[in-house]
Amino acid sequence: MSNFSNQIRASSSLIKRLKQRMTNPAALMQATRHFTTLEGHRPTIVHKRSLDILHDPWFNKGTAFSMTERDRLDLRGLLPPNVMTSEQQIQRFKADLKRLEVQARDGPSDPYALAKWRILNRLHDRNETMYYQVLIAHIEEYAPIVYTPTVGLVCQNYSGLFRRPRGMYFSAEDRGEMMSMVYNWPAEQVDMIVVTDGSRILGLGDLGVQGIGIAIGKLDLYVAAAGINPQRVLPVMIDVGTNNEKLLKDPMYLGLQEHRLDGDEYIAVIDEFMEAVFTRWPHVIVQFEDFQSKWAFKLLQRYRNTYRMFNDDVQGTAGVAIAGLLGAVRAQGRPMIDFPKQKIVVAGAGSAGIGVLNAARKTMARMLGNNESAFESAGRQFWVVDAKVRNDALSIIGMIIELAALYTQGLITEERENIDPEALPFARKVKEASRQGLREGASLAEVVREVKPDVLLGLSAVGGLFSKEVLEALKGSTSTRPAIFAMSNPTKNAECTPEEAFSIVGDNILFASGSPFQDVDLGNGHIGHCNQGNNMYLFPGIGLGTLLSGSRIISDGMLQAAAECLAEYMAEEEVLNGIIYPSTSRIRDITKEVAAAVVKEAIKEDLAEGYREMDARELQKLSQEEIVEYVKNNMWSPDYPTLVFRRD
């Protein structure tokens, strides 16, 4: 249906509602609460014509330009005469994709996934609207290409893949210039920034300036899942050097070839960046992504009460894990209020692991009364094993050296020397550990064997950490349905595969991972469901909900509301069948519900200041259903807008 027909239909509907209200005083009282506008459906003013339009991915429609637009924009004769629909364009692209996958590979060692990324990236370079049409229509197929796990491979090879600049780069050499640099970005309004310093990309270590790929991928999902207007997003790399010796010696590397800044010098660069972007765009939301643990918590605490920002590795991962843990309780046939009774062994005490631990303890404490005693009681449900791979090993020879470099520090107790301050609250007392038959540094297998946990949670970035010995130990769990969360990304860093988990521990388990895996055929018509606990279920909704609420900050309550919304999203029958996370094909609907929960919580906490025509007082009047509708109608959709030319 054309935009014109839609407008006629909308007008008829509006006249009908107004007639009803004139005879219905109650309806008339609510007339002022007709609040929504359809994002992305207004005519777009452009200041260019002819080939300039065709070369601009923001406005290019390719063969979908109507004949009137071709006349209006001086395009007649520059395109083939047949005007194609967007559906026809997508069909042609999909056909080309199948044909080009083989040709786009750089030799037999180049995986098809990377070839797909190249082809999609070319489409993004020439026609942004069509790119997002394809991504949204086939999100299950392409989310693993533009995001994890393929984005990890993209970041590792980004210097060689770079063709067209996307996003902004702020470097240590730009100190003192960032306030003026932000005005080089053409958009007058930016709603969402994803920023990284490339120091800990997924589980791949320090990739320096090549980490920009993760920021680009995340924002693709903000557009596809949350309907953030793509003309109002900005991926950012803060290049403060790299400690990756391979990159320092690579003449093709695109970043600063010097070691990373540290200490006060590093903080000064990040401070200057934050001040610059919030000076130009006061209402922007900044998501910190893949900062090394050393800085992730410090920067979060430094900025979270001043700016609209959050750290997805710390808070997003925590929220998705909490949703999964609450879902695991439901899958055991118990109410979510039983969550504080769960015994949880956590492998990994980096930024993601500590973020999950903090969030899980707060959730348990709130269920137990939210007092000091509840907080202490909740802390006793966790047994934390620190497991790491040395970053220097990651950049040497590859998988063989990487596996050889593996070392496990073991159970964290108060006896640990030089303990990370963030992990200290979760260190077991020596006497407690001793009563459990454990000691400082006890191996993961020993801890699992003695604790007999309900949940084994992996956030270690160490592939294969859940060995046969560890999984055999989990068979002794006291739970009726033990859960295994192998959450590390990318796929090769998953702590175990679903096949290993089901074959060793048994059919009656729950399995979740950070990367996508295929379900496992258990025989006799039974399926072992492989739930992907992906951050994409939450961060788009957190960002969108914050934007539409106009909240001054992103509070713990807003993050908790997002996690609980995701936990409750699945139907009871699905959960009892072992499905605790929804299909990514439902991501737009999931994000809508999560964003509505965030808006509702921001209103409850008196943080909401409104968005556009919707001020704080109007927000407070909305019912739950109206909040959901408000969110839905402010999500951008990739429809070709009507273009109107006007000279500068």
XYZ file of C-alpha atoms in Angstrom:
648
model
C 0.000 0.000 0.000
C 1.336 3.440 -0.893
C 2.093 6.166 1.645
C -0.771 8.220 0.108
C -3.245 5.405 0.712
C -1.969 5.005 4.247
C -2.508 8.705 4.878
C -6.118 8.552 3.566
C -6.765 5.529 5.742
C -5.266 7.235 8.786
C -7.335 10.384 8.124
C -10.576 8.380 7.876
C -9.747 6.592 11.099
C -9.021 9.901 12.839
C -12.350 11.445 11.704
C -14.197 8.382 12.984
C -12.484 8.613 16.390
C -13.235 12.350 16.667
C -16.944 11.740 15.950
C -17.013 9.104 18.688
C -15.353 11.457 21.150
C -17.822 14.269 20.457
C -20.588 11.983 21.733
C -18.471 10.375 24.451
C -17.243 12.737 27.200
C -14.842 10.110 28.609
C -13.208 9.726 25.204
C -13.032 13.506 24.878
C -11.166 13.681 28.190
C -8.512 11.385 26.711
C -8.216 13.253 23.404
C -5.071 15.014 24.556
C -3.404 11.631 24.972
C -3.302 10.849 21.259
C 0.457 11.047 21.341
C 2.255 8.888 18.823
C 3.955 9.705 15.536
C 5.143 7.149 13.031
C 8.951 7.343 12.953
C 10.422 7.557 9.456
C 7.220 8.233 7.497
C 7.598 11.959 6.923
C 8.807 13.352 3.548
C 12.552 13.887 3.600
C 14.135 17.143 2.437
C 17.329 16.570 0.434
C 19.837 19.110 -0.854
C 21.281 17.063 -3.707
C 20.118 15.600 -7.010
C 21.219 13.428 -9.923
C 24.271 11.201 -9.379
C 24.845 12.735 -5.951
C 21.633 11.104 -4.741
C 22.543 7.723 -6.264
C 25.932 7.839 -4.546
C 24.465 8.648 -1.113
C 23.455 5.459 0.761
C 21.160 7.401 3.114
C 18.869 8.492 0.285
C 19.579 6.120 -2.606
C 16.669 3.873 -3.622
C 18.308 2.374 -6.696
C 15.732 1.069 -9.150
C 12.881 1.843 -6.702
C 12.797 5.581 -7.467
C 9.346 6.399 -8.873
C 9.096 8.210 -12.199
C 7.912 11.408 -10.495
C 10.913 11.280 -8.171
C 13.200 10.655 -11.138
C 11.866 13.831 -12.733
C 11.957 15.806 -9.495
C 15.534 14.738 -8.649
C 17.024 14.775 -12.194
C 17.359 10.987 -12.272
C 15.517 10.237 -15.523
C 17.908 8.413 -17.842
C 20.356 7.566 -15.052
C 18.510 4.376 -14.087
C 16.970 1.495 -16.063
C 13.348 2.370 -16.925
C 11.661 -0.435 -14.963
C 10.599 0.817 -11.500
C 11.010 -2.057 -9.046
C 9.332 -2.555 -5.680
C 11.456 -3.015 -2.583
C 10.294 -6.664 -2.465
C 11.621 -7.202 -6.000
C 14.917 -5.553 -5.044
C 15.320 -7.878 -2.059
C 14.546 -10.940 -4.199
C 17.215 -9.855 -6.698
C 19.716 -9.246 -3.893
C 19.069 -12.667 -2.339
C 19.586 -14.342 -5.705
C 22.833 -12.436 -6.200
C 23.940 -13.322 -2.681
C 23.700 -17.039 -3.325
C 25.680 -16.656 -6.538
C 28.308 -14.310 -5.091
C 29.036 -16.155 -1.827
C 31.586 -18.367 -3.542
C 33.076 -15.601 -5.696
C 33.436 -13.224 -2.729
C 35.724 -15.581 -0.838
C 39.399 -14.728 -0.745
C 40.562 -18.286 -1.242
C 39.447 -21.557 0.379
C 40.500 -20.456 3.883
C 38.046 -17.539 3.803
C 34.763 -18.704 5.407
C 31.424 -18.140 3.727
C 30.286 -16.062 6.710
C 32.954 -13.447 5.991
C 32.002 -13.469 2.300
C 28.387 -12.806 3.299
C 29.559 -9.922 5.483
C 31.408 -8.395 2.518
C 28.335 -8.605 0.293
C 26.034 -7.145 2.945
C 28.557 -4.392 3.625
C 28.562 -3.442 -0.065
C 24.770 -3.159 0.034
C 25.044 -0.983 3.154
C 27.494 1.264 1.284
C 25.109 1.947 -1.590
C 21.550 1.650 -0.196
C 21.076 1.879 3.559
C 17.288 1.508 3.552
C 17.406 -1.700 1.525
C 20.213 -3.007 3.750
C 17.976 -2.732 6.802
C 15.005 -4.163 4.914
C 17.095 -7.274 4.238
C 18.473 -7.415 7.778
C 15.063 -7.121 9.459
C 13.313 -9.544 7.096
C 16.036 -12.183 7.587
C 17.306 -11.328 11.069
C 17.875 -14.951 12.107
C 20.140 -15.524 9.115
C 22.030 -12.239 9.140
C 22.325 -11.264 12.822
C 25.169 -13.826 13.207
C 26.869 -12.153 10.218
C 26.680 -8.485 11.236
C 27.077 -9.358 14.934
C 28.507 -12.274 16.857
C 30.115 -14.597 15.878
C 31.188 -13.272 12.444
C 31.857 -9.740 13.722
C 34.791 -11.156 15.692
C 36.378 -12.393 12.473
C 35.623 -9.030 10.846
C 37.424 -7.176 13.650
C 40.452 -9.455 13.381
C 40.723 -8.635 9.668
C 39.337 -5.094 9.620
C 42.481 -3.352 8.374
C 42.298 -5.470 5.217
C 38.500 -5.227 4.904
C 38.287 -1.442 5.289
C 36.868 0.242 2.187
C 34.483 3.049 3.085
C 34.717 4.999 6.379
C 31.814 4.457 8.768
C 31.659 6.129 12.164
C 34.249 8.358 13.840
C 37.765 7.774 15.132
C 39.124 9.719 18.100
C 42.763 9.014 18.892
C 45.330 9.897 21.513
C 46.760 12.330 18.946
C 43.465 14.266 18.920
C 43.735 15.454 22.522
C 42.537 19.030 22.764
C 40.663 18.818 19.438
C 37.685 16.563 20.181
C 35.249 19.377 20.973
C 35.660 20.683 17.425
C 35.956 17.214 15.836
C 32.416 16.179 16.813
C 31.084 18.874 14.464
C 32.667 17.013 11.536
C 29.865 14.455 11.840
C 27.055 15.582 9.481
C 24.040 14.612 11.608
C 22.542 17.404 13.692
C 20.885 14.834 15.937
C 22.479 11.634 17.238
C 20.418 9.368 19.483
C 22.818 6.469 20.019
C 26.586 6.062 20.150
C 28.394 2.757 20.629
C 32.013 3.357 21.609
C 34.942 0.987 22.110
C 38.668 1.329 22.688
C 39.306 -2.080 21.099
C 41.049 -3.419 24.192
C 38.949 -6.568 24.670
C 36.938 -7.422 21.595
C 34.646 -10.342 22.498
C 37.051 -13.015 23.752
C 39.700 -12.162 21.168
C 41.758 -9.724 23.219
C 43.287 -6.412 22.153
C 42.453 -5.662 18.501
C 43.149 -1.926 18.640
C 41.451 0.281 16.063
C 40.011 -2.789 14.312
C 37.501 -3.009 17.167
C 35.373 -0.410 15.354
C 33.657 -3.411 13.726
C 31.937 -4.301 17.004
C 30.498 -0.777 17.349
C 29.198 -0.883 13.765
C 27.620 -4.315 14.318
C 25.918 -3.287 17.558
C 24.378 -0.228 15.925
C 23.088 -2.346 13.042
C 21.089 -4.220 15.673
C 19.916 -0.982 17.289
C 18.423 -0.068 13.905
C 17.069 -3.526 13.051
C 15.780 -4.502 16.502
C 14.928 -1.183 18.164
C 14.077 0.969 15.187
C 16.613 3.661 16.001
C 16.837 5.874 12.905
C 20.109 4.909 11.120
C 20.798 8.568 10.359
C 20.972 9.179 14.108
C 23.474 6.510 15.176
C 27.236 6.863 15.455
C 29.863 4.097 15.892
C 33.007 5.382 17.606
C 36.547 4.075 18.061
C 38.781 5.690 20.674
C 42.285 4.710 19.572
C 44.690 5.012 22.485
C 47.173 2.543 21.007
C 47.413 -1.223 21.288
C 49.444 -3.738 23.252
C 48.989 -6.362 20.543
C 52.563 -6.865 19.300
C 51.402 -8.428 16.045
C 49.466 -5.267 15.152
C 52.320 -3.017 16.262
C 54.549 -4.724 13.705
C 51.966 -4.932 10.896
C 52.567 -2.247 8.214
C 48.933 -2.626 7.062
C 47.475 -1.858 10.511
C 45.281 1.271 10.366
C 45.590 2.427 13.963
C 48.214 4.147 16.112
C 51.249 1.898 16.253
C 52.192 2.650 19.824
C 51.467 1.030 23.153
C 48.251 1.862 24.959
C 47.913 4.915 27.133
C 47.329 4.137 30.780
C 46.439 5.817 34.052
C 45.498 9.505 34.110
C 46.448 9.979 30.431
C 43.927 7.343 29.396
C 41.174 8.784 31.618
C 41.818 12.269 30.209
C 41.153 11.044 26.643
C 37.873 9.360 27.598
C 36.807 12.403 29.653
C 37.421 14.710 26.703
C 35.437 12.459 24.369
C 32.448 12.277 26.730
C 32.387 16.023 27.263
C 32.584 16.650 23.505
C 29.758 14.338 22.407
C 27.392 15.426 25.190
C 28.125 19.069 24.467
C 27.015 18.708 20.848
C 24.259 16.123 21.477
C 23.060 16.590 25.094
C 20.409 13.850 24.842
C 22.558 11.158 23.212
C 22.922 7.718 24.813
C 26.422 6.220 24.890
C 26.930 2.463 25.122
C 30.424 1.385 26.164
C 31.475 -1.821 24.431
C 34.374 -4.252 24.897
C 36.584 -2.222 27.216
C 39.039 -4.365 29.151
C 37.986 -5.253 32.698
C 40.630 -2.915 34.093
C 38.643 0.070 32.824
C 35.087 -1.206 32.295
C 33.959 -0.798 35.917
C 35.948 2.364 36.589
C 34.494 4.173 33.583
C 30.977 2.956 34.354
C 31.156 4.286 37.910
C 32.814 7.494 36.710
C 30.093 8.429 34.205
C 26.838 6.625 34.987
C 25.430 9.266 37.359
C 26.404 12.180 35.094
C 25.681 10.970 31.558
C 23.115 8.787 29.813
C 25.399 5.793 29.357
C 25.769 2.120 30.184
C 28.262 -0.671 29.622
C 26.781 -3.573 27.685
C 29.437 -6.087 28.764
C 28.825 -5.357 32.435
C 25.122 -4.486 32.508
C 23.710 -5.927 29.276
C 25.352 -9.321 29.725
C 24.202 -9.305 33.345
C 20.614 -8.616 32.344
C 20.514 -11.389 29.736
C 22.086 -13.825 32.198
C 19.579 -12.852 34.915
C 16.716 -13.403 32.485
C 18.124 -16.843 31.667
C 18.686 -17.734 35.322
C 15.115 -16.742 36.173
C 13.952 -18.743 33.163
C 15.889 -21.760 34.460
C 13.951 -21.572 37.735
C 10.702 -21.513 35.755
C 11.896 -24.465 33.634
C 12.342 -26.465 36.839
C 8.630 -25.955 37.495
C 9.242 -23.483 40.314
C 8.197 -19.847 40.799
C 10.821 -17.189 40.045
C 10.721 -16.173 43.718
C 12.739 -19.368 44.382
C 15.730 -17.860 42.575
C 17.595 -17.063 45.855
C 17.775 -20.810 46.554
C 19.856 -21.525 43.448
C 23.502 -22.584 43.941
C 25.546 -21.062 41.146
C 29.148 -21.789 40.143
C 30.567 -18.974 38.003
C 33.629 -19.509 35.801
C 35.163 -16.146 34.951
C 35.657 -12.990 37.016
C 36.221 -10.405 34.280
C 33.919 -7.473 33.561
C 31.098 -9.700 32.269
C 31.383 -12.221 35.112
C 31.448 -9.606 37.857
C 28.607 -7.720 36.182
C 26.447 -10.856 36.257
C 27.400 -11.613 39.862
C 26.481 -8.127 41.047
C 23.155 -8.158 39.209
C 22.246 -11.680 40.355
C 23.036 -10.865 43.976
C 20.899 -7.699 43.819
C 18.024 -9.678 42.299
C 18.226 -12.339 44.991
C 18.513 -9.723 47.757
C 15.412 -7.888 46.511
C 13.446 -11.130 46.577
C 14.649 -11.781 50.155
C 13.650 -8.383 51.500
C 16.294 -6.022 50.135
C 18.113 -5.471 53.415
C 21.683 -6.064 54.586
C 20.911 -9.575 55.806
C 19.328 -10.448 52.448
C 22.361 -9.102 50.624
C 24.734 -11.241 52.688
C 22.554 -14.331 52.287
C 22.418 -13.856 48.509
C 26.198 -13.611 48.293
C 26.581 -17.095 49.757
C 24.863 -18.654 46.718
C 27.858 -18.024 44.424
C 31.134 -19.883 44.007
C 33.489 -18.031 41.685
C 36.347 -19.644 39.797
C 38.701 -17.284 37.979
C 39.814 -18.563 34.586
C 41.876 -16.650 32.059
C 43.879 -16.840 28.862
C 46.875 -14.530 28.668
C 46.295 -11.802 26.069
C 49.874 -12.025 24.821
C 49.279 -15.659 23.929
C 46.234 -14.714 21.872
C 48.354 -12.809 19.400
C 51.193 -15.285 18.876
C 50.657 -18.333 16.714
C 46.995 -19.133 17.057
C 44.930 -21.935 18.443
C 47.723 -24.310 19.500
C 49.617 -21.685 21.456
C 46.359 -20.264 22.729
C 45.324 -23.559 24.277
C 48.801 -24.119 25.658
C 48.667 -20.703 27.312
C 45.542 -21.569 29.246
C 45.809 -21.331 32.976
C 43.159 -21.490 35.656
C 43.593 -19.702 38.949
C 40.752 -21.582 40.564
C 38.298 -20.875 43.386
C 38.511 -17.331 44.739
C 38.697 -17.141 48.532
C 39.747 -14.397 50.927
C 43.134 -16.112 51.033
C 43.853 -14.993 47.445
C 46.722 -12.519 47.143
C 46.264 -9.326 45.066
C 42.590 -10.072 44.604
C 40.715 -7.880 42.145
C 38.692 -5.363 44.216
C 35.615 -6.043 42.062
C 35.818 -9.777 42.824
C 36.506 -9.349 46.559
C 32.813 -9.298 47.623
C 32.413 -12.776 46.105
C 35.517 -14.351 47.652
C 34.514 -17.260 49.876
C 35.552 -17.243 53.478
C 38.268 -19.826 54.115
C 36.185 -21.623 56.740
C 33.163 -21.752 54.424
C 35.242 -23.266 51.658
C 36.830 -25.734 54.051
C 33.429 -26.925 55.304
C 32.540 -27.594 51.667
C 35.745 -29.616 51.257
C 37.404 -26.912 49.141
C 40.415 -24.621 49.366
C 41.798 -21.480 47.719
C 42.516 -22.174 44.049
C 40.441 -25.381 43.892
C 39.855 -26.405 40.279
C 36.546 -25.871 38.519
C 35.888 -29.622 38.461
C 36.499 -29.846 42.222
C 34.160 -26.942 42.925
C 31.380 -28.407 40.764
C 31.829 -31.840 42.349
C 31.592 -30.526 45.927
C 29.033 -27.720 45.538
C 26.653 -29.753 43.308
C 25.280 -26.533 41.758
C 21.942 -25.834 40.131
C 23.698 -23.683 37.533
C 27.141 -23.757 35.917
C 27.697 -20.320 34.409
C 30.597 -19.656 32.018
C 31.798 -16.099 31.335
C 35.490 -16.904 31.022
C 36.223 -16.403 27.275
C 38.103 -19.729 27.519
C 36.940 -22.190 24.874
C 36.440 -25.742 26.160
C 36.763 -24.773 29.837
C 33.799 -27.024 30.668
C 35.808 -30.186 30.045
C 34.552 -33.749 30.256
C 35.724 -33.857 33.881
C 33.753 -30.706 34.745
C 30.604 -31.904 32.979
C 30.884 -35.345 34.605
C 31.054 -33.576 37.971
C 27.831 -31.693 37.181
C 25.971 -35.003 36.951
C 26.045 -34.939 40.754
C 23.958 -31.735 40.872
C 21.140 -31.731 43.419
C 18.920 -29.887 40.914
C 16.111 -31.689 39.141
C 17.197 -29.901 35.966
C 20.726 -28.466 36.098
C 21.502 -25.574 33.768
C 24.667 -24.958 31.758
C 25.304 -21.418 30.511
C 28.313 -21.376 28.151
C 28.037 -17.656 27.475
C 31.438 -16.655 26.073
C 31.799 -15.285 22.543
C 32.740 -15.860 19.766
C 31.807 -19.481 19.121
C 35.312 -20.882 19.565
C 35.405 -19.340 23.051
C 32.249 -21.106 24.241
C 33.014 -23.096 27.401
C 31.429 -26.195 25.814
C 29.171 -27.181 22.948
C 25.561 -28.340 23.397
C 26.479 -31.773 22.029
C 29.078 -32.161 24.780
C 26.673 -30.963 27.462
C 23.758 -33.211 26.503
C 25.886 -36.290 25.801
C 27.824 -36.112 29.082
C 25.416 -34.614 31.635
C 22.202 -36.052 30.205
C 19.035 -35.125 28.354
C 17.329 -33.442 31.292
C 19.396 -30.264 31.356
C 18.998 -26.681 30.228
C 21.594 -25.305 27.857
C 22.295 -21.717 26.878
C 25.191 -20.091 25.060
C 26.327 -16.670 23.923
C 26.840 -17.773 20.313
C 24.287 -19.521 18.099
C 24.309 -23.340 18.056
C 21.938 -25.782 16.381
C 19.473 -27.736 18.526
C 20.581 -31.281 19.346
C 18.622 -34.343 18.226
C 18.446 -36.506 21.349
C 16.606 -39.350 19.617
C 13.090 -40.702 20.143
C 11.659 -37.414 18.936
C 13.297 -35.400 21.734
C 15.163 -32.167 21.065
C 17.873 -30.584 23.197
C 17.186 -26.873 22.850
C 20.195 -24.580 22.464
C 19.157 -21.220 23.854
C 21.230 -18.280 22.679
C 21.555 -15.858 25.594
C 22.507 -13.000 23.331
C 22.820 -9.410 24.514
C 20.776 -8.354 21.493
C 17.667 -9.324 23.471
C 18.265 -6.448 25.887
C 20.588 -3.645 24.806
C 18.349 -2.386 21.940
C 15.379 -2.186 24.327
C 17.436 -0.514 27.047
C 18.628 2.117 24.582
C 15.209 2.681 23.005
C 13.413 2.814 26.361
C 15.913 5.322 27.711
C 15.565 7.463 24.589
C 11.747 7.512 24.636
C 11.513 8.102 28.373
C 14.040 10.926 28.274
C 15.524 9.537 31.477
C 18.469 11.522 32.804
C 20.421 8.358 33.604
C 20.092 4.586 33.141
C 19.324 3.285 36.612
C 19.718 -0.196 38.094
C 15.935 -0.362 38.294
C 15.561 0.275 34.563
C 18.098 -2.465 33.803
C 16.350 -4.836 36.214
C 12.981 -4.110 34.605
C 14.458 -5.001 31.208
C 15.828 -8.324 32.487
C 12.585 -9.307 34.213
C 10.578 -8.423 31.104
C 12.752 -10.769 29.036
C 12.450 -13.509 31.677
C 8.649 -13.279 31.562
C 8.425 -13.066 27.762
C 8.380 -16.820 27.153
C 5.141 -18.776 27.578
C 5.000 -21.363 30.368
C 4.769 -24.279 27.919
C 7.888 -23.098 26.061
C 9.881 -22.732 29.274
C 8.933 -26.190 30.532
C 10.142 -27.566 27.175
C 13.562 -26.061 27.848
C 13.205 -22.889 25.746
C 14.229 -19.989 27.992
C 15.193 -17.424 25.342
C 12.968 -16.498 22.379
C 13.815 -16.846 18.711
C 15.700 -13.886 17.265
C 12.999 -13.745 14.575
C 10.855 -12.066 17.262
C 13.477 -9.444 18.096
C 11.393 -6.382 17.127
C 8.531 -7.484 19.366
C 10.897 -8.412 22.212
C 12.606 -5.030 21.980
C 9.256 -3.234 21.984
C 8.241 -4.964 25.231
C 11.643 -4.445 26.876
C 11.680 -0.763 25.921
C 8.168 -0.324 27.339
C 9.307 -1.897 30.628
C 12.268 0.501 30.745
C 10.011 3.516 30.067
C 7.579 2.385 32.773
C 10.373 2.007 35.329
C 11.863 5.400 34.426
C 8.437 6.955 35.061
C 8.110 5.072 38.363
C 11.521 6.310 39.527
C 10.669 9.881 38.469
C 13.597 9.913 36.032
C 11.586 10.398 32.832
C 11.753 13.853 31.254
C 9.931 13.060 28.020
C 10.781 12.813 24.326
C 9.792 15.230 21.563
C 6.104 16.209 22.003
C 5.676 13.732 24.874
C 6.672 15.545 28.066
C 7.053 13.987 31.499
C 3.487 14.799 32.600
C 1.998 13.176 29.509
C 4.186 10.100 29.980
C 2.885 9.670 33.514
C -0.701 9.525 32.229
C -0.068 6.563 29.913
C -1.409 3.099 30.683
C 0.733 0.006 30.109
C -0.946 -0.575 26.743
C -0.406 3.042 25.727
C 3.284 2.862 26.652
C 3.710 -0.174 24.389
C 1.885 1.642 21.573
C 4.013 4.756 22.146
C 7.174 2.656 21.794
C 5.914 0.824 18.705
C 4.986 4.033 16.873
C 8.383 5.589 17.525
C 10.359 2.698 15.999
C 11.845 3.495 12.598
C 11.039 1.118 9.752
C 13.102 0.854 6.547
C 10.536 2.224 4.118
C 11.693 4.439 1.294
C 10.662 8.010 2.199
C 9.316 10.499 -0.282
C 12.249 12.736 -1.257
C 11.739 16.445 -1.799
C 14.578 18.556 -3.216
C 15.398 21.979 -1.807
C 18.458 24.064 -2.544
C 20.798 24.865 0.346
